[in-house]
């Protein structure tokens, strides 16, 4: 018997889907009472089975609100959202069978130990005692928490608590695993461990939707990324395509004494292939095509203009660059 | 038993009906509460017994010993007071159980631990999560009544004796009804107060309820407190749900005078319904945004 009895009791939604969209939103909207602007504004999304989908955006972009609506915690004020063909606003209890959630805060049951946190989650989702016990043991092994099985959840480090929350969230084999800022507050080591873990889960077929404001996380982990700001969807594609879309293949950052705006203007004019430019703290950043002999060219141009260069760095465009081009501001707070 | 080790396709349709999923979820939530209760069973027992024990110790043991009598001089009068107090002590315990097992737990789960966010992800309607708390609180209330009554009836000075008369028909209906109503009160309080305002809740709600809830006196005696012909205190305490619990306990456990049962039953049912509906409404509001 398959663990989730695929599509036995609930009929497939009317109308065949092009690809297997597990999540679908149409003009999804949320305006909190008393708020001037909607937190999520006419959002159209599709997340397909088996992908890691990232919602990337700065603080207040509406990422948690979007995930909240999909997981039935936030009541939409307009539009539709479906998960597995189930309308989340109309059938929240049904939709909850399909999602596993790792929220921004630690929501582990403080009265239960590590193992029990998993076991009772299984029971909650209708697994029998034997199966829950077996799967709890199995997952503790897989997530390298077996040593802590009998420990209080207070004894866990941030990274371990996060892993336990992920283990709990996938316990009942949800159609979608939701993670809200999964690595916020984790040290770099724990972050890597978690990324690896999510990669493995995804390789086993787990569909994942995560929110993040780390462009690196979105870049490394996600198959497709939706960039959000002020509740709006600004762009949606694979990280590679998003980066390509800016039309530049190199980002040149210059630091120099003197007026940054002037530096930007002069250098942008002096170098070939500049597609966009902006001022940054203490200097300018140029996006351009053609990395060929860029450093000597830039240095020469600076010499010719009489610019006193302090620092110069060359990098590839990142999702940060994409975000900046879309919004004119940086992703980091 | 087949253990799946190879990657398998994860279903993208809900595997079970809401009714089936809710039913097992309710069972699991109750099981979880039972396991937690068992872990802390001594804490539960001590917490439940400490207040009744102290009340009986001071009023029924120390006071008669030091001659600071309540209810009049002599064993007969003291015993009459004991007869009033013992059921009151059971009633107050049932109320405290509702407040402790639900209101305090909820304040914490809504507060800094945010555990409630996980609990409401159970594959069932949100109201069922709150109702489960009330069921489990009711059970704990019954348990506390069962351990408090024997303790309360044996802690007294020699010669002072509560005259108990157990009416099983009333015990089996009124005690559960009281426990449901008080758990409902716990739900309402737990969802109404921010965790940081719990002190306020005790000071301004719990204390007045307990002192003006007929624990230490029966309702009919309050007739003596009046301004002109107006029995103001008797009128005031009618709004207190604990009064009906305590008068109900008096009816169930003693032959002492008490409010008419045809008042106690419907009013307790009314309070239970009121607390539950307000509590569920608050719960929903606090969980959803
Ligand atoms: N419960 C709420 N009531 C009122 N406004 C809210 C509520 N939750 C969020 N908001 C507002 O909605 C907007 C979007 O918030 P949301 O939490 O979805 O952003 P986010 O992208 O998750 O940000 P962060 O990176 O800070 O977690 C913000 O302006 C926020 O202030
Ligand atoms: Mg957020």
JSON list of N, CA and C in Angstrom, two decimals, chain A residues 154-192:
[
{"chain": "A", "resi": 154, "resn": "UNK", "atom": "N", "xyz": [13.99, 21.54, 24.62]},
{"chain": "A", "resi": 154, "resn": "UNK", "atom": "CA", "xyz": [14.75, 22.71, 25.09]},
{"chain": "A", "resi": 154, "resn": "UNK", "atom": "C", "xyz": [16.25, 22.48, 24.93]},
{"chain": "A", "resi": 155, "resn": "UNK", "atom": "N", "xyz": [16.63, 21.20, 24.88]},
{"chain": "A", "resi": 155, "resn": "UNK", "atom": "CA", "xyz": [18.06, 20.88, 24.83]},
{"chain": "A", "resi": 155, "resn": "UNK", "atom": "C", "xyz": [18.64, 21.04, 23.42]},
{"chain": "A", "resi": 156, "resn": "UNK", "atom": "N", "xyz": [17.77, 21.23, 22.43]},
{"chain": "A", "resi": 156, "resn": "UNK", "atom": "CA", "xyz": [18.26, 21.27, 21.06]},
{"chain": "A", "resi": 156, "resn": "UNK", "atom": "C", "xyz": [18.83, 22.65, 20.70]},
{"chain": "A", "resi": 157, "resn": "UNK", "atom": "N", "xyz": [19.86, 22.63, 19.88]},
{"chain": "A", "resi": 157, "resn": "UNK", "atom": "CA", "xyz": [20.38, 23.88, 19.33]},
{"chain": "A", "resi": 157, "resn": "UNK", "atom": "C", "xyz": [19.41, 24.38, 18.25]},
{"chain": "A", "resi": 158, "resn": "UNK", "atom": "N", "xyz": [19.60, 25.60, 17.82]},
{"chain": "A", "resi": 158, "resn": "UNK", "atom": "CA", "xyz": [18.72, 26.15, 16.79]},
{"chain": "A", "resi": 158, "resn": "UNK", "atom": "C", "xyz": [18.68, 25.28, 15.53]},
{"chain": "A", "resi": 159, "resn": "UNK", "atom": "N", "xyz": [19.85, 24.82, 15.11]},
{"chain": "A", "resi": 159, "resn": "UNK", "atom": "CA", "xyz": [19.92, 24.01, 13.90]},
{"chain": "A", "resi": 159, "resn": "UNK", "atom": "C", "xyz": [19.22, 22.67, 14.07]},
{"chain": "A", "resi": 160, "resn": "UNK", "atom": "N", "xyz": [19.39, 22.07, 15.24]},
{"chain": "A", "resi": 160, "resn": "UNK", "atom": "CA", "xyz": [18.76, 20.78, 15.48]},
{"chain": "A", "resi": 160, "resn": "UNK", "atom": "C", "xyz": [17.24, 20.93, 15.59]},
{"chain": "A", "resi": 161, "resn": "UNK", "atom": "N", "xyz": [16.82, 21.98, 16.27]},
{"chain": "A", "resi": 161, "resn": "UNK", "atom": "CA", "xyz": [15.37, 22.23, 16.39]},
{"chain": "A", "resi": 161, "resn": "UNK", "atom": "C", "xyz": [14.77, 22.41, 14.99]},
{"chain": "A", "resi": 162, "resn": "UNK", "atom": "N", "xyz": [15.50, 23.11, 14.14]},
{"chain": "A", "resi": 162, "resn": "UNK", "atom": "CA", "xyz": [15.04, 23.34, 12.78]},
{"chain": "A", "resi": 162, "resn": "UNK", "atom": "C", "xyz": [14.93, 22.01, 12.02]},
{"chain": "A", "resi": 163, "resn": "UNK", "atom": "N", "xyz": [15.93, 21.16, 12.19]},
{"chain": "A", "resi": 163, "resn": "UNK", "atom": "CA", "xyz": [15.89, 19.85, 11.52]},
{"chain": "A", "resi": 163, "resn": "UNK", "atom": "C", "xyz": [14.72, 19.03, 12.03]},
{"chain": "A", "resi": 164, "resn": "UNK", "atom": "N", "xyz": [14.48, 19.10, 13.34]},
{"chain": "A", "resi": 164, "resn": "UNK", "atom": "CA", "xyz": [13.36, 18.34, 13.91]},
{"chain": "A", "resi": 164, "resn": "UNK", "atom": "C", "xyz": [12.04, 18.86, 13.34]},
{"chain": "A", "resi": 165, "resn": "UNK", "atom": "N", "xyz": [11.96, 20.16, 13.17]},
{"chain": "A", "resi": 165, "resn": "UNK", "atom": "CA", "xyz": [10.73, 20.73, 12.61]},
{"chain": "A", "resi": 165, "resn": "UNK", "atom": "C", "xyz": [10.54, 20.26, 11.16]},
{"chain": "A", "resi": 166, "resn": "UNK", "atom": "N", "xyz": [11.65, 20.15, 10.43]},
{"chain": "A", "resi": 166, "resn": "UNK", "atom": "CA", "xyz": [11.54, 19.65, 9.06]},
{"chain": "A", "resi": 166, "resn": "UNK", "atom": "C", "xyz": [11.11, 18.19, 9.07]},
{"chain": "A", "resi": 167, "resn": "UNK", "atom": "N", "xyz": [11.72, 17.42, 9.96]},
{"chain": "A", "resi": 167, "resn": "UNK", "atom": "CA", "xyz": [11.36, 16.00, 10.06]},
{"chain": "A", "resi": 167, "resn": "UNK", "atom": "C", "xyz": [9.88, 15.85, 10.38]},
{"chain": "A", "resi": 168, "resn": "UNK", "atom": "N", "xyz": [9.42, 16.67, 11.30]},
{"chain": "A", "resi": 168, "resn": "UNK", "atom": "CA", "xyz": [8.01, 16.62, 11.68]},
{"chain": "A", "resi": 168, "resn": "UNK", "atom": "C", "xyz": [7.12, 17.01, 10.50]},
{"chain": "A", "resi": 169, "resn": "UNK", "atom": "N", "xyz": [7.55, 18.03, 9.78]},
{"chain": "A", "resi": 169, "resn": "UNK", "atom": "CA", "xyz": [6.72, 18.53, 8.68]},
{"chain": "A", "resi": 169, "resn": "UNK", "atom": "C", "xyz": [6.58, 17.51, 7.55]},
{"chain": "A", "resi": 170, "resn": "UNK", "atom": "N", "xyz": [7.62, 16.70, 7.32]},
{"chain": "A", "resi": 170, "resn": "UNK", "atom": "CA", "xyz": [7.51, 15.74, 6.21]},
{"chain": "A", "resi": 170, "resn": "UNK", "atom": "C", "xyz": [7.02, 14.38, 6.69]},
{"chain": "A", "resi": 171, "resn": "UNK", "atom": "N", "xyz": [6.78, 14.26, 7.98]},
{"chain": "A", "resi": 171, "resn": "UNK", "atom": "CA", "xyz": [6.41, 12.98, 8.58]},
{"chain": "A", "resi": 171, "resn": "UNK", "atom": "C", "xyz": [5.25, 12.32, 7.85]},
{"chain": "A", "resi": 172, "resn": "UNK", "atom": "N", "xyz": [4.24, 13.10, 7.55]},
{"chain": "A", "resi": 172, "resn": "UNK", "atom": "CA", "xyz": [3.03, 12.54, 6.95]},
{"chain": "A", "resi": 172, "resn": "UNK", "atom": "C", "xyz": [3.07, 12.61, 5.43]},
{"chain": "A", "resi": 173, "resn": "UNK", "atom": "N", "xyz": [4.26, 12.78, 4.87]},
{"chain": "A", "resi": 173, "resn": "UNK", "atom": "CA", "xyz": [4.45, 12.83, 3.43]},
{"chain": "A", "resi": 173, "resn": "UNK", "atom": "C", "xyz": [3.52, 13.81, 2.76]},
{"chain": "A", "resi": 174, "resn": "UNK", "atom": "N", "xyz": [3.67, 15.07, 3.09]},
{"chain": "A", "resi": 174, "resn": "UNK", "atom": "CA", "xyz": [2.79, 16.09, 2.53]},
{"chain": "A", "resi": 174, "resn": "UNK", "atom": "C", "xyz": [3.09, 16.32, 1.05]},
{"chain": "A", "resi": 175, "resn": "UNK", "atom": "N", "xyz": [2.09, 16.77, 0.33]},
{"chain": "A", "resi": 175, "resn": "UNK", "atom": "CA", "xyz": [2.31, 17.07, -1.08]},
{"chain": "A", "resi": 175, "resn": "UNK", "atom": "C", "xyz": [3.30, 18.23, -1.21]},
{"chain": "A", "resi": 176, "resn": "UNK", "atom": "N", "xyz": [3.22, 19.18, -0.30]},
{"chain": "A", "resi": 176, "resn": "UNK", "atom": "CA", "xyz": [4.14, 20.31, -0.34]},
{"chain": "A", "resi": 176, "resn": "UNK", "atom": "C", "xyz": [4.72, 20.54, 1.05]},
{"chain": "A", "resi": 177, "resn": "UNK", "atom": "N", "xyz": [6.02, 20.75, 1.07]},
{"chain": "A", "resi": 177, "resn": "UNK", "atom": "CA", "xyz": [6.68, 21.14, 2.31]},
{"chain": "A", "resi": 177, "resn": "UNK", "atom": "C", "xyz": [6.89, 22.65, 2.26]},
{"chain": "A", "resi": 178, "resn": "UNK", "atom": "N", "xyz": [6.29, 23.35, 3.21]},
{"chain": "A", "resi": 178, "resn": "UNK", "atom": "CA", "xyz": [6.44, 24.81, 3.28]},
{"chain": "A", "resi": 178, "resn": "UNK", "atom": "C", "xyz": [7.50, 25.15, 4.32]},
{"chain": "A", "resi": 179, "resn": "UNK", "atom": "N", "xyz": [8.43, 25.99, 3.93]},
{"chain": "A", "resi": 179, "resn": "UNK", "atom": "CA", "xyz": [9.43, 26.45, 4.89]},
{"chain": "A", "resi": 179, "resn": "UNK", "atom": "C", "xyz": [9.48, 27.96, 4.85]},
{"chain": "A", "resi": 180, "resn": "UNK", "atom": "N", "xyz": [9.25, 28.57, 6.00]},
{"chain": "A", "resi": 180, "resn": "UNK", "atom": "CA", "xyz": [9.27, 30.03, 6.05]},
{"chain": "A", "resi": 180, "resn": "UNK", "atom": "C", "xyz": [10.61, 30.47, 6.63]},
{"chain": "A", "resi": 181, "resn": "UNK", "atom": "N", "xyz": [11.42, 31.07, 5.81]},
{"chain": "A", "resi": 181, "resn": "UNK", "atom": "CA", "xyz": [12.76, 31.54, 6.24]},
{"chain": "A", "resi": 181, "resn": "UNK", "atom": "C", "xyz": [13.49, 30.45, 7.02]},
{"chain": "A", "resi": 182, "resn": "UNK", "atom": "N", "xyz": [13.70, 29.30, 6.39]},
{"chain": "A", "resi": 182, "resn": "UNK", "atom": "CA", "xyz": [14.20, 28.16, 7.16]},
{"chain": "A", "resi": 182, "resn": "UNK", "atom": "C", "xyz": [15.58, 28.37, 7.77]},
{"chain": "A", "resi": 183, "resn": "UNK", "atom": "N", "xyz": [16.38, 29.21, 7.19]},
{"chain": "A", "resi": 183, "resn": "UNK", "atom": "CA", "xyz": [17.73, 29.32, 7.71]},
{"chain": "A", "resi": 183, "resn": "UNK", "atom": "C", "xyz": [17.99, 30.65, 8.40]},
{"chain": "A", "resi": 184, "resn": "UNK", "atom": "N", "xyz": [16.93, 31.45, 8.58]},
{"chain": "A", "resi": 184, "resn": "UNK", "atom": "CA", "xyz": [17.12, 32.70, 9.30]},
{"chain": "A", "resi": 184, "resn": "UNK", "atom": "C", "xyz": [17.57, 32.38, 10.72]},
{"chain": "A", "resi": 185, "resn": "UNK", "atom": "N", "xyz": [18.63, 33.00, 11.15]},
{"chain": "A", "resi": 185, "resn": "UNK", "atom": "CA", "xyz": [19.09, 32.79, 12.51]},
{"chain": "A", "resi": 185, "resn": "UNK", "atom": "C", "xyz": [19.96, 31.56, 12.70]},
{"chain": "A", "resi": 186, "resn": "UNK", "atom": "N", "xyz": [20.21, 30.80, 11.63]},
{"chain": "A", "resi": 186, "resn": "UNK", "atom": "CA", "xyz": [21.09, 29.65, 11.76]},
{"chain": "A", "resi": 186, "resn": "UNK", "atom": "C", "xyz": [22.53, 30.06, 11.45]},
{"chain": "A", "resi": 187, "resn": "UNK", "atom": "N", "xyz": [23.48, 29.37, 12.09]},
{"chain": "A", "resi": 187, "resn": "UNK", "atom": "CA", "xyz": [24.87, 29.64, 11.74]},
{"chain": "A", "resi": 187, "resn": "UNK", "atom": "C", "xyz": [25.18, 29.02, 10.38]},
{"chain": "A", "resi": 188, "resn": "UNK", "atom": "N", "xyz": [26.24, 29.46, 9.72]},
{"chain": "A", "resi": 188, "resn": "UNK", "atom": "CA", "xyz": [26.52, 29.02, 8.36]},
{"chain": "A", "resi": 188, "resn": "UNK", "atom": "C", "xyz": [26.60, 27.49, 8.23]},
{"chain": "A", "resi": 189, "resn": "UNK", "atom": "N", "xyz": [27.18, 26.86, 9.24]},
{"chain": "A", "resi": 189, "resn": "UNK", "atom": "CA", "xyz": [27.31, 25.41, 9.22]},
{"chain": "A", "resi": 189, "resn": "UNK", "atom": "C", "xyz": [25.94, 24.74, 9.20]},
{"chain": "A", "resi": 190, "resn": "UNK", "atom": "N", "xyz": [25.06, 25.13, 10.11]},
{"chain": "A", "resi": 190, "resn": "UNK", "atom": "CA", "xyz": [23.72, 24.55, 10.18]},
{"chain": "A", "resi": 190, "resn": "UNK", "atom": "C", "xyz": [22.93, 24.85, 8.91]},
{"chain": "A", "resi": 191, "resn": "UNK", "atom": "N", "xyz": [23.21, 26.02, 8.34]},
{"chain": "A", "resi": 191, "resn": "UNK", "atom": "CA", "xyz": [22.53, 26.39, 7.11]},
{"chain": "A", "resi": 191, "resn": "UNK", "atom": "C", "xyz": [22.88, 25.41, 6.00]},
{"chain": "A", "resi": 192, "resn": "UNK", "atom": "N", "xyz": [24.16, 25.11, 5.88]},
{"chain": "A", "resi": 192, "resn": "UNK", "atom": "CA", "xyz": [24.59, 24.16, 4.86]},
{"chain": "A", "resi": 192, "resn": "UNK", "atom": "C", "xyz": [23.96, 22.79, 5.08]}
]
